[in-house]
């Protein structure tokens, strides 16, 4: 797939570029959500991706599907989802004793065994949120195809990102495959209809995932169901270098608003405590949500407190007829897979359960320290690190799903049994809080700090910051607030 890097209309200092041909009628202006650069995006051909030339973030993809075609994919995904929830995934045969389970039966078994936290986490991430994502996409695509009900369309589009960020059905499918490899030495396995439907459902959701939220808002804008952006080449030229003082970008739908009060979008005179709202989606408008740094730090430290016991306590315990019960940690499970010859699966589990959490802590810690202590380095590389960490965040839930499936399949009374250990819920909570930390981090703050460093007299301030970084860390983060108009 080719990638097209569109040049920004603004230089590094924020001034408009004077060179270049005039924009065509098919070219639109986009504000990059990761670095706040204004980029001119033209028509795309099949296989092309429009990326920001400053930070490399993908702004738009070629979309050759019509709303009716995408709606047909959603309906097919609904059929697969019903099969996944109703039919069993796999059947285990141990000396004539048969045991089968589905997603819903695995969750119910975790609840009945007293593992309420693990059961609810599996229910939300593998059942409720996939159903919610399909419902939201189906409703939004129906509104786009029928060109009707714009209010419902806006509500559905606002919920797309939340459901997608927490939908872990693909991780659950990988957990099923890891559990099958672990159970291959115990008895005979039979693949059931639910697992086949699960594979097809994950494939269909991957196709729908290419229809990102900015593309859906763009389709709604082209259909005339939602207002268009206020950012035009003429308005950008009038604003000049201080264009950020003239516009506000909605962090939910990406619509660019003028800062001047108009059309009831902003509070009237004398209403200073009323925060302006987006005229398209209704979200509160602000330049930067700087209080997110404090929340991000709090979530990261909370995740670290869960990560330590998750690696020390057993994640599951096994008992057989002739052997005493044995407890297994995450690391011992990886070692068992390696010793049994499943080197590839052992590497996958090691990466998802051990390496990825450490990388997330290291990357988030580095980004927070770089903002606090003015350690800029290659800010583009820092943005790439953040995007990579945000993408791989949910895959750490792999071990939790594997343990849930093993406990639901291996519970033959008097013969063998697998129980969920206390490390499962601790590890799951660690994954949840690291994902929350990533979602509350604004990568535009990295570029804001980098732009401030290019200003005059910034070198002396950076030198003082490097000398006193330890003292400032001891004082802690000051009280932050979001800057809004």
PDB file of C-alpha atoms in Angstrom, residues 183-476:
ATOM      1  CA  UNK A 183      -4.502 -28.413  25.661  1.00  0.00           C
ATOM      2  CA  UNK A 184      -3.158 -30.426  22.742  1.00  0.00           C
ATOM      3  CA  UNK A 185      -1.141 -32.666  25.082  1.00  0.00           C
ATOM      4  CA  UNK A 186      -4.073 -33.309  27.439  1.00  0.00           C
ATOM      5  CA  UNK A 187      -6.672 -34.793  25.135  1.00  0.00           C
ATOM      6  CA  UNK A 188      -8.307 -34.674  21.737  1.00  0.00           C
ATOM      7  CA  UNK A 189      -9.598 -31.314  20.531  1.00  0.00           C
ATOM      8  CA  UNK A 190     -12.500 -30.671  18.191  1.00  0.00           C
ATOM      9  CA  UNK A 191     -12.994 -27.295  16.519  1.00  0.00           C
ATOM     10  CA  UNK A 192     -16.647 -26.243  16.697  1.00  0.00           C
ATOM     11  CA  UNK A 193     -18.747 -23.785  14.735  1.00  0.00           C
ATOM     12  CA  UNK A 194     -18.252 -20.981  17.243  1.00  0.00           C
ATOM     13  CA  UNK A 195     -14.496 -20.773  16.614  1.00  0.00           C
ATOM     14  CA  UNK A 196     -14.966 -20.663  12.830  1.00  0.00           C
ATOM     15  CA  UNK A 197     -17.535 -17.890  13.237  1.00  0.00           C
ATOM     16  CA  UNK A 198     -15.173 -16.059  15.601  1.00  0.00           C
ATOM     17  CA  UNK A 199     -12.410 -16.050  12.984  1.00  0.00           C
ATOM     18  CA  UNK A 200     -14.780 -14.702  10.325  1.00  0.00           C
ATOM     19  CA  UNK A 201     -16.137 -12.083  12.727  1.00  0.00           C
ATOM     20  CA  UNK A 202     -12.661 -10.799  13.579  1.00  0.00           C
ATOM     21  CA  UNK A 203     -11.875 -10.587   9.844  1.00  0.00           C
ATOM     22  CA  UNK A 204     -15.038  -8.583   9.155  1.00  0.00           C
ATOM     23  CA  UNK A 205     -14.319  -6.243  12.071  1.00  0.00           C
ATOM     24  CA  UNK A 206     -10.793  -5.721  10.694  1.00  0.00           C
ATOM     25  CA  UNK A 207     -12.341  -4.660   7.366  1.00  0.00           C
ATOM     26  CA  UNK A 208     -14.682  -2.266   9.163  1.00  0.00           C
ATOM     27  CA  UNK A 209     -11.808  -0.919  11.268  1.00  0.00           C
ATOM     28  CA  UNK A 210     -10.323   0.652   8.139  1.00  0.00           C
ATOM     29  CA  UNK A 211     -13.379   2.900   8.172  1.00  0.00           C
ATOM     30  CA  UNK A 212     -12.006   5.180  10.867  1.00  0.00           C
ATOM     31  CA  UNK A 213     -13.908   7.921  12.649  1.00  0.00           C
ATOM     32  CA  UNK A 214     -12.547  10.878  10.578  1.00  0.00           C
ATOM     33  CA  UNK A 215     -13.665   9.081   7.419  1.00  0.00           C
ATOM     34  CA  UNK A 216     -17.164   8.599   8.836  1.00  0.00           C
ATOM     35  CA  UNK A 217     -17.396  12.280   9.792  1.00  0.00           C
ATOM     36  CA  UNK A 218     -16.155  13.210   6.322  1.00  0.00           C
ATOM     37  CA  UNK A 219     -18.814  11.038   4.700  1.00  0.00           C
ATOM     38  CA  UNK A 220     -21.473  12.645   6.882  1.00  0.00           C
ATOM     39  CA  UNK A 221     -20.173  16.088   5.954  1.00  0.00           C
ATOM     40  CA  UNK A 222     -20.250  15.290   2.240  1.00  0.00           C
ATOM     41  CA  UNK A 223     -23.804  13.983   2.614  1.00  0.00           C
ATOM     42  CA  UNK A 224     -24.899  17.276   4.169  1.00  0.00           C
ATOM     43  CA  UNK A 225     -25.952  15.654   7.456  1.00  0.00           C
ATOM     44  CA  UNK A 226     -23.493  17.596   9.640  1.00  0.00           C
ATOM     45  CA  UNK A 227     -22.008  21.121   9.378  1.00  0.00           C
ATOM     46  CA  UNK A 228     -18.799  21.629   7.434  1.00  0.00           C
ATOM     47  CA  UNK A 229     -15.532  22.820   8.943  1.00  0.00           C
ATOM     48  CA  UNK A 230     -14.855  26.560   9.265  1.00  0.00           C
ATOM     49  CA  UNK A 231     -11.255  26.151   8.104  1.00  0.00           C
ATOM     50  CA  UNK A 232     -10.858  27.390   4.535  1.00  0.00           C
ATOM     51  CA  UNK A 233      -7.792  28.601   2.599  1.00  0.00           C
ATOM     52  CA  UNK A 234      -9.103  32.172   2.741  1.00  0.00           C
ATOM     53  CA  UNK A 235      -9.677  32.038   6.510  1.00  0.00           C
ATOM     54  CA  UNK A 236      -6.249  30.459   7.034  1.00  0.00           C
ATOM     55  CA  UNK A 237      -4.582  33.197   4.990  1.00  0.00           C
ATOM     56  CA  UNK A 238      -6.356  35.905   6.986  1.00  0.00           C
ATOM     57  CA  UNK A 239      -5.312  34.344  10.299  1.00  0.00           C
ATOM     58  CA  UNK A 240      -1.622  34.297   9.342  1.00  0.00           C
ATOM     59  CA  UNK A 241       1.007  32.884  11.745  1.00  0.00           C
ATOM     60  CA  UNK A 242      -1.374  33.110  14.715  1.00  0.00           C
ATOM     61  CA  UNK A 243      -3.982  30.837  13.137  1.00  0.00           C
ATOM     62  CA  UNK A 244      -4.272  28.808  16.352  1.00  0.00           C
ATOM     63  CA  UNK A 245      -5.602  31.929  18.076  1.00  0.00           C
ATOM     64  CA  UNK A 246      -8.344  32.206  15.471  1.00  0.00           C
ATOM     65  CA  UNK A 247      -9.564  28.580  15.468  1.00  0.00           C
ATOM     66  CA  UNK A 248     -10.408  25.761  17.860  1.00  0.00           C
ATOM     67  CA  UNK A 249     -10.355  22.103  16.833  1.00  0.00           C
ATOM     68  CA  UNK A 250     -12.877  19.679  18.319  1.00  0.00           C
ATOM     69  CA  UNK A 251     -11.014  16.736  19.837  1.00  0.00           C
ATOM     70  CA  UNK A 252     -13.895  14.346  19.089  1.00  0.00           C
ATOM     71  CA  UNK A 253     -15.062  15.015  15.543  1.00  0.00           C
ATOM     72  CA  UNK A 254     -12.157  17.123  14.223  1.00  0.00           C
ATOM     73  CA  UNK A 255     -14.317  20.072  13.164  1.00  0.00           C
ATOM     74  CA  UNK A 256     -12.439  23.393  13.113  1.00  0.00           C
ATOM     75  CA  UNK A 257     -14.336  26.307  14.721  1.00  0.00           C
ATOM     76  CA  UNK A 258     -13.689  29.982  14.682  1.00  0.00           C
ATOM     77  CA  UNK A 259     -12.876  31.374  18.092  1.00  0.00           C
ATOM     78  CA  UNK A 260     -15.104  34.383  17.484  1.00  0.00           C
ATOM     79  CA  UNK A 261     -18.617  33.990  18.966  1.00  0.00           C
ATOM     80  CA  UNK A 262     -21.100  33.119  16.266  1.00  0.00           C
ATOM     81  CA  UNK A 263     -24.304  31.206  15.709  1.00  0.00           C
ATOM     82  CA  UNK A 264     -24.702  30.396  19.399  1.00  0.00           C
ATOM     83  CA  UNK A 265     -21.639  28.164  19.404  1.00  0.00           C
ATOM     84  CA  UNK A 266     -19.944  30.191  22.093  1.00  0.00           C
ATOM     85  CA  UNK A 267     -21.145  31.812  25.310  1.00  0.00           C
ATOM     86  CA  UNK A 268     -22.605  35.282  25.179  1.00  0.00           C
ATOM     87  CA  UNK A 269     -21.094  38.285  26.932  1.00  0.00           C
ATOM     88  CA  UNK A 270     -21.038  37.925  30.698  1.00  0.00           C
ATOM     89  CA  UNK A 271     -21.085  34.099  30.572  1.00  0.00           C
ATOM     90  CA  UNK A 272     -17.380  33.473  31.101  1.00  0.00           C
ATOM     91  CA  UNK A 273     -17.882  30.241  33.040  1.00  0.00           C
ATOM     92  CA  UNK A 274     -19.771  28.612  30.179  1.00  0.00           C
ATOM     93  CA  UNK A 275     -17.441  26.457  28.070  1.00  0.00           C
ATOM     94  CA  UNK A 276     -17.964  26.571  24.290  1.00  0.00           C
ATOM     95  CA  UNK A 277     -19.252  23.444  22.596  1.00  0.00           C
ATOM     96  CA  UNK A 278     -18.816  21.962  19.138  1.00  0.00           C
ATOM     97  CA  UNK A 279     -21.704  22.810  16.825  1.00  0.00           C
ATOM     98  CA  UNK A 280     -21.386  19.418  15.161  1.00  0.00           C
ATOM     99  CA  UNK A 281     -21.041  16.849  17.956  1.00  0.00           C
ATOM    100  CA  UNK A 282     -21.656  18.878  21.120  1.00  0.00           C
ATOM    101  CA  UNK A 283     -18.283  18.127  22.750  1.00  0.00           C
ATOM    102  CA  UNK A 284     -16.611  20.794  24.891  1.00  0.00           C
ATOM    103  CA  UNK A 285     -14.002  22.821  22.997  1.00  0.00           C
ATOM    104  CA  UNK A 286     -10.546  23.487  24.408  1.00  0.00           C
ATOM    105  CA  UNK A 287      -7.147  24.239  22.978  1.00  0.00           C
ATOM    106  CA  UNK A 288      -5.283  21.639  25.044  1.00  0.00           C
ATOM    107  CA  UNK A 289      -6.494  19.365  27.825  1.00  0.00           C
ATOM    108  CA  UNK A 290      -3.328  19.803  29.855  1.00  0.00           C
ATOM    109  CA  UNK A 291      -4.953  18.293  32.937  1.00  0.00           C
ATOM    110  CA  UNK A 292      -4.683  15.030  31.015  1.00  0.00           C
ATOM    111  CA  UNK A 293      -0.992  14.866  31.961  1.00  0.00           C
ATOM    112  CA  UNK A 294      -1.870  14.603  35.631  1.00  0.00           C
ATOM    113  CA  UNK A 295      -4.492  11.952  34.882  1.00  0.00           C
ATOM    114  CA  UNK A 296      -2.049  10.083  32.659  1.00  0.00           C
ATOM    115  CA  UNK A 297       0.561  10.036  35.443  1.00  0.00           C
ATOM    116  CA  UNK A 298      -2.002   8.860  37.988  1.00  0.00           C
ATOM    117  CA  UNK A 299      -3.223   6.052  35.728  1.00  0.00           C
ATOM    118  CA  UNK A 300       0.341   4.978  34.946  1.00  0.00           C
ATOM    119  CA  UNK A 301       1.318   4.780  38.620  1.00  0.00           C
ATOM    120  CA  UNK A 302      -1.862   2.848  39.394  1.00  0.00           C
ATOM    121  CA  UNK A 303      -1.053   0.392  36.620  1.00  0.00           C
ATOM    122  CA  UNK A 304       2.440  -0.059  38.038  1.00  0.00           C
ATOM    123  CA  UNK A 305       1.003  -0.997  41.447  1.00  0.00           C
ATOM    124  CA  UNK A 306      -1.050  -3.733  39.778  1.00  0.00           C
ATOM    125  CA  UNK A 307       1.827  -4.922  37.583  1.00  0.00           C
ATOM    126  CA  UNK A 308       4.116  -5.938  40.445  1.00  0.00           C
ATOM    127  CA  UNK A 309       1.736  -8.441  42.130  1.00  0.00           C
ATOM    128  CA  UNK A 310       0.555  -9.658  38.717  1.00  0.00           C
ATOM    129  CA  UNK A 311       4.049 -11.050  38.085  1.00  0.00           C
ATOM    130  CA  UNK A 312       4.636 -12.369  41.598  1.00  0.00           C
ATOM    131  CA  UNK A 313       1.306 -14.104  42.282  1.00  0.00           C
ATOM    132  CA  UNK A 314       0.108 -17.209  40.403  1.00  0.00           C
ATOM    133  CA  UNK A 315      -2.121 -16.547  37.414  1.00  0.00           C
ATOM    134  CA  UNK A 316      -3.579 -20.082  37.503  1.00  0.00           C
ATOM    135  CA  UNK A 317      -3.318 -23.353  39.430  1.00  0.00           C
ATOM    136  CA  UNK A 318      -3.608 -26.890  38.066  1.00  0.00           C
ATOM    137  CA  UNK A 319      -4.469 -30.105  39.878  1.00  0.00           C
ATOM    138  CA  UNK A 320      -4.625 -33.691  38.593  1.00  0.00           C
ATOM    139  CA  UNK A 321      -5.602 -37.054  40.035  1.00  0.00           C
ATOM    140  CA  UNK A 322      -2.077 -38.251  40.818  1.00  0.00           C
ATOM    141  CA  UNK A 323      -0.231 -34.954  41.311  1.00  0.00           C
ATOM    142  CA  UNK A 324      -0.379 -32.271  43.945  1.00  0.00           C
ATOM    143  CA  UNK A 325      -1.818 -28.870  42.880  1.00  0.00           C
ATOM    144  CA  UNK A 326       0.731 -26.668  41.148  1.00  0.00           C
ATOM    145  CA  UNK A 327       0.669 -22.885  40.773  1.00  0.00           C
ATOM    146  CA  UNK A 328       1.887 -21.109  37.653  1.00  0.00           C
ATOM    147  CA  UNK A 329       2.974 -17.517  37.152  1.00  0.00           C
ATOM    148  CA  UNK A 330       3.084 -15.712  33.800  1.00  0.00           C
ATOM    149  CA  UNK A 331       6.803 -16.403  33.388  1.00  0.00           C
ATOM    150  CA  UNK A 332       6.477 -20.082  34.293  1.00  0.00           C
ATOM    151  CA  UNK A 333       3.728 -20.445  31.693  1.00  0.00           C
ATOM    152  CA  UNK A 334       6.052 -19.070  29.026  1.00  0.00           C
ATOM    153  CA  UNK A 335       8.784 -21.469  30.126  1.00  0.00           C
ATOM    154  CA  UNK A 336       6.383 -24.446  29.940  1.00  0.00           C
ATOM    155  CA  UNK A 337       5.389 -23.530  26.379  1.00  0.00           C
ATOM    156  CA  UNK A 338       9.043 -23.284  25.392  1.00  0.00           C
ATOM    157  CA  UNK A 339       9.953 -26.610  26.977  1.00  0.00           C
ATOM    158  CA  UNK A 340       7.015 -28.333  25.274  1.00  0.00           C
ATOM    159  CA  UNK A 341       8.287 -27.268  21.867  1.00  0.00           C
ATOM    160  CA  UNK A 342       5.848 -24.392  21.209  1.00  0.00           C
ATOM    161  CA  UNK A 343       8.600 -21.831  20.699  1.00  0.00           C
ATOM    162  CA  UNK A 344       6.513 -19.531  18.481  1.00  0.00           C
ATOM    163  CA  UNK A 345       3.565 -19.388  20.877  1.00  0.00           C
ATOM    164  CA  UNK A 346       5.953 -18.924  23.803  1.00  0.00           C
ATOM    165  CA  UNK A 347       7.430 -15.891  22.062  1.00  0.00           C
ATOM    166  CA  UNK A 348       3.956 -14.478  21.393  1.00  0.00           C
ATOM    167  CA  UNK A 349       2.902 -14.874  25.040  1.00  0.00           C
ATOM    168  CA  UNK A 350       6.222 -13.476  26.277  1.00  0.00           C
ATOM    169  CA  UNK A 351       5.886 -10.438  24.021  1.00  0.00           C
ATOM    170  CA  UNK A 352       2.239  -9.742  24.865  1.00  0.00           C
ATOM    171  CA  UNK A 353       2.382 -10.442  28.613  1.00  0.00           C
ATOM    172  CA  UNK A 354       5.894  -9.448  29.655  1.00  0.00           C
ATOM    173  CA  UNK A 355       7.645  -7.329  27.034  1.00  0.00           C
ATOM    174  CA  UNK A 356       4.715  -5.116  25.993  1.00  0.00           C
ATOM    175  CA  UNK A 357       3.812  -3.942  29.544  1.00  0.00           C
ATOM    176  CA  UNK A 358       7.443  -3.048  30.255  1.00  0.00           C
ATOM    177  CA  UNK A 359       7.645  -1.146  26.962  1.00  0.00           C
ATOM    178  CA  UNK A 360       4.418   0.708  27.755  1.00  0.00           C
ATOM    179  CA  UNK A 361       5.736   1.808  31.150  1.00  0.00           C
ATOM    180  CA  UNK A 362       9.070   2.851  29.630  1.00  0.00           C
ATOM    181  CA  UNK A 363       7.543   4.780  26.711  1.00  0.00           C
ATOM    182  CA  UNK A 364       4.900   6.569  28.790  1.00  0.00           C
ATOM    183  CA  UNK A 365       7.472   7.407  31.467  1.00  0.00           C
ATOM    184  CA  UNK A 366       9.847   8.797  28.856  1.00  0.00           C
ATOM    185  CA  UNK A 367       7.134  10.929  27.249  1.00  0.00           C
ATOM    186  CA  UNK A 368       6.022  12.371  30.579  1.00  0.00           C
ATOM    187  CA  UNK A 369       9.600  13.110  31.644  1.00  0.00           C
ATOM    188  CA  UNK A 370      10.421  14.670  28.285  1.00  0.00           C
ATOM    189  CA  UNK A 371       7.524  17.089  28.705  1.00  0.00           C
ATOM    190  CA  UNK A 372       8.335  17.809  32.328  1.00  0.00           C
ATOM    191  CA  UNK A 373      12.097  18.236  31.916  1.00  0.00           C
ATOM    192  CA  UNK A 374      12.239  19.595  28.334  1.00  0.00           C
ATOM    193  CA  UNK A 375      14.024  16.548  26.942  1.00  0.00           C
ATOM    194  CA  UNK A 376      12.883  16.843  23.345  1.00  0.00           C
ATOM    195  CA  UNK A 377      15.199  14.665  21.282  1.00  0.00           C
ATOM    196  CA  UNK A 378      13.525  13.538  18.071  1.00  0.00           C
ATOM    197  CA  UNK A 379       9.944  14.621  18.675  1.00  0.00           C
ATOM    198  CA  UNK A 380       8.750  12.795  15.556  1.00  0.00           C
ATOM    199  CA  UNK A 381      10.186   9.546  16.896  1.00  0.00           C
ATOM    200  CA  UNK A 382       8.489  10.177  20.238  1.00  0.00           C
ATOM    201  CA  UNK A 383       5.168  10.547  18.419  1.00  0.00           C
ATOM    202  CA  UNK A 384       5.770   7.293  16.562  1.00  0.00           C
ATOM    203  CA  UNK A 385       6.554   5.561  19.860  1.00  0.00           C
ATOM    204  CA  UNK A 386       3.296   6.802  21.330  1.00  0.00           C
ATOM    205  CA  UNK A 387       1.255   5.576  18.358  1.00  0.00           C
ATOM    206  CA  UNK A 388       2.914   2.153  18.472  1.00  0.00           C
ATOM    207  CA  UNK A 389       2.324   1.841  22.221  1.00  0.00           C
ATOM    208  CA  UNK A 390      -1.300   2.923  21.833  1.00  0.00           C
ATOM    209  CA  UNK A 391      -1.877   0.271  19.160  1.00  0.00           C
ATOM    210  CA  UNK A 392      -0.355  -2.678  21.050  1.00  0.00           C
ATOM    211  CA  UNK A 393      -1.876  -1.750  24.416  1.00  0.00           C
ATOM    212  CA  UNK A 394      -4.823  -4.140  24.393  1.00  0.00           C
ATOM    213  CA  UNK A 395      -2.805  -7.209  23.351  1.00  0.00           C
ATOM    214  CA  UNK A 396      -1.489  -7.597  26.884  1.00  0.00           C
ATOM    215  CA  UNK A 397      -4.904  -8.995  27.842  1.00  0.00           C
ATOM    216  CA  UNK A 398      -3.905 -12.260  26.122  1.00  0.00           C
ATOM    217  CA  UNK A 399      -2.955 -14.160  29.291  1.00  0.00           C
ATOM    218  CA  UNK A 400      -6.209 -13.248  31.026  1.00  0.00           C
ATOM    219  CA  UNK A 401      -8.287 -14.691  28.177  1.00  0.00           C
ATOM    220  CA  UNK A 402      -6.140 -17.836  28.030  1.00  0.00           C
ATOM    221  CA  UNK A 403      -6.676 -18.517  31.735  1.00  0.00           C
ATOM    222  CA  UNK A 404     -10.445 -17.933  31.438  1.00  0.00           C
ATOM    223  CA  UNK A 405     -10.696 -20.448  28.588  1.00  0.00           C
ATOM    224  CA  UNK A 406      -8.512 -23.058  30.309  1.00  0.00           C
ATOM    225  CA  UNK A 407     -10.547 -22.841  33.506  1.00  0.00           C
ATOM    226  CA  UNK A 408     -13.808 -23.283  31.556  1.00  0.00           C
ATOM    227  CA  UNK A 409     -12.532 -26.284  29.579  1.00  0.00           C
ATOM    228  CA  UNK A 410     -10.451 -28.163  32.134  1.00  0.00           C
ATOM    229  CA  UNK A 411     -12.713 -28.852  35.105  1.00  0.00           C
ATOM    230  CA  UNK A 412     -13.168 -32.625  35.195  1.00  0.00           C
ATOM    231  CA  UNK A 413     -14.147 -33.511  38.755  1.00  0.00           C
ATOM    232  CA  UNK A 414     -11.589 -35.839  40.331  1.00  0.00           C
ATOM    233  CA  UNK A 415      -9.481 -36.047  37.156  1.00  0.00           C
ATOM    234  CA  UNK A 416      -7.990 -32.609  36.472  1.00  0.00           C
ATOM    235  CA  UNK A 417      -8.899 -29.006  37.052  1.00  0.00           C
ATOM    236  CA  UNK A 418      -7.590 -25.520  36.249  1.00  0.00           C
ATOM    237  CA  UNK A 419      -8.426 -22.577  38.510  1.00  0.00           C
ATOM    238  CA  UNK A 420      -7.986 -18.868  37.869  1.00  0.00           C
ATOM    239  CA  UNK A 421      -5.304 -17.349  40.116  1.00  0.00           C
ATOM    240  CA  UNK A 422      -5.259 -13.946  41.843  1.00  0.00           C
ATOM    241  CA  UNK A 423      -2.757 -12.553  39.342  1.00  0.00           C
ATOM    242  CA  UNK A 424      -5.367 -12.677  36.543  1.00  0.00           C
ATOM    243  CA  UNK A 425      -7.492  -9.802  37.817  1.00  0.00           C
ATOM    244  CA  UNK A 426      -4.407  -7.824  38.846  1.00  0.00           C
ATOM    245  CA  UNK A 427      -2.897  -8.203  35.382  1.00  0.00           C
ATOM    246  CA  UNK A 428      -6.191  -7.265  33.737  1.00  0.00           C
ATOM    247  CA  UNK A 429      -6.459  -4.113  35.831  1.00  0.00           C
ATOM    248  CA  UNK A 430      -2.905  -3.223  34.832  1.00  0.00           C
ATOM    249  CA  UNK A 431      -3.877  -3.442  31.150  1.00  0.00           C
ATOM    250  CA  UNK A 432      -6.971  -1.288  31.728  1.00  0.00           C
ATOM    251  CA  UNK A 433      -5.063   1.485  33.518  1.00  0.00           C
ATOM    252  CA  UNK A 434      -2.218   1.574  30.969  1.00  0.00           C
ATOM    253  CA  UNK A 435      -4.798   1.974  28.201  1.00  0.00           C
ATOM    254  CA  UNK A 436      -6.457   4.781  30.154  1.00  0.00           C
ATOM    255  CA  UNK A 437      -3.059   6.461  30.585  1.00  0.00           C
ATOM    256  CA  UNK A 438      -2.434   6.338  26.833  1.00  0.00           C
ATOM    257  CA  UNK A 439      -5.898   7.708  26.032  1.00  0.00           C
ATOM    258  CA  UNK A 440      -5.397  10.727  28.333  1.00  0.00           C
ATOM    259  CA  UNK A 441      -2.022  11.646  26.811  1.00  0.00           C
ATOM    260  CA  UNK A 442      -2.150  14.372  24.154  1.00  0.00           C
ATOM    261  CA  UNK A 443       0.756  13.987  21.667  1.00  0.00           C
ATOM    262  CA  UNK A 444       0.264  17.591  20.523  1.00  0.00           C
ATOM    263  CA  UNK A 445       1.891  18.685  23.794  1.00  0.00           C
ATOM    264  CA  UNK A 446       5.169  17.184  22.524  1.00  0.00           C
ATOM    265  CA  UNK A 447       5.066  19.417  19.461  1.00  0.00           C
ATOM    266  CA  UNK A 448       3.986  22.442  21.498  1.00  0.00           C
ATOM    267  CA  UNK A 449       7.036  22.026  23.745  1.00  0.00           C
ATOM    268  CA  UNK A 450       9.252  21.547  20.691  1.00  0.00           C
ATOM    269  CA  UNK A 451       7.906  24.721  19.059  1.00  0.00           C
ATOM    270  CA  UNK A 452       8.449  26.690  22.255  1.00  0.00           C
ATOM    271  CA  UNK A 453      12.051  25.460  22.338  1.00  0.00           C
ATOM    272  CA  UNK A 454      12.634  27.060  18.932  1.00  0.00           C
ATOM    273  CA  UNK A 455      11.624  30.475  20.220  1.00  0.00           C
ATOM    274  CA  UNK A 456      14.309  33.061  21.177  1.00  0.00           C
ATOM    275  CA  UNK A 457      15.880  32.782  24.660  1.00  0.00           C
ATOM    276  CA  UNK A 458      14.642  29.203  24.906  1.00  0.00           C
ATOM    277  CA  UNK A 459      18.160  27.708  25.084  1.00  0.00           C
ATOM    278  CA  UNK A 460      18.864  29.325  28.458  1.00  0.00           C
ATOM    279  CA  UNK A 461      15.548  28.063  29.842  1.00  0.00           C
ATOM    280  CA  UNK A 462      16.263  24.520  28.636  1.00  0.00           C
ATOM    281  CA  UNK A 463      19.707  24.584  30.286  1.00  0.00           C
ATOM    282  CA  UNK A 464      18.164  25.648  33.588  1.00  0.00           C
ATOM    283  CA  UNK A 465      15.499  22.944  33.230  1.00  0.00           C
ATOM    284  CA  UNK A 466      18.088  20.207  32.751  1.00  0.00           C
ATOM    285  CA  UNK A 467      19.971  21.305  35.885  1.00  0.00           C
ATOM    286  CA  UNK A 468      16.886  21.417  38.073  1.00  0.00           C
ATOM    287  CA  UNK A 469      14.856  18.495  36.752  1.00  0.00           C
ATOM    288  CA  UNK A 470      15.282  16.451  39.950  1.00  0.00           C
ATOM    289  CA  UNK A 471      14.090  19.300  42.145  1.00  0.00           C
ATOM    290  CA  UNK A 472      11.026  19.857  39.990  1.00  0.00           C
ATOM    291  CA  UNK A 473      10.162  16.170  40.084  1.00  0.00           C
ATOM    292  CA  UNK A 474      10.328  16.249  43.875  1.00  0.00           C
ATOM    293  CA  UNK A 475       7.900  19.166  43.943  1.00  0.00           C
ATOM    294  CA  UNK A 476       5.489  17.169  41.793  1.00  0.00           C
TER     295      UNK A 476
END
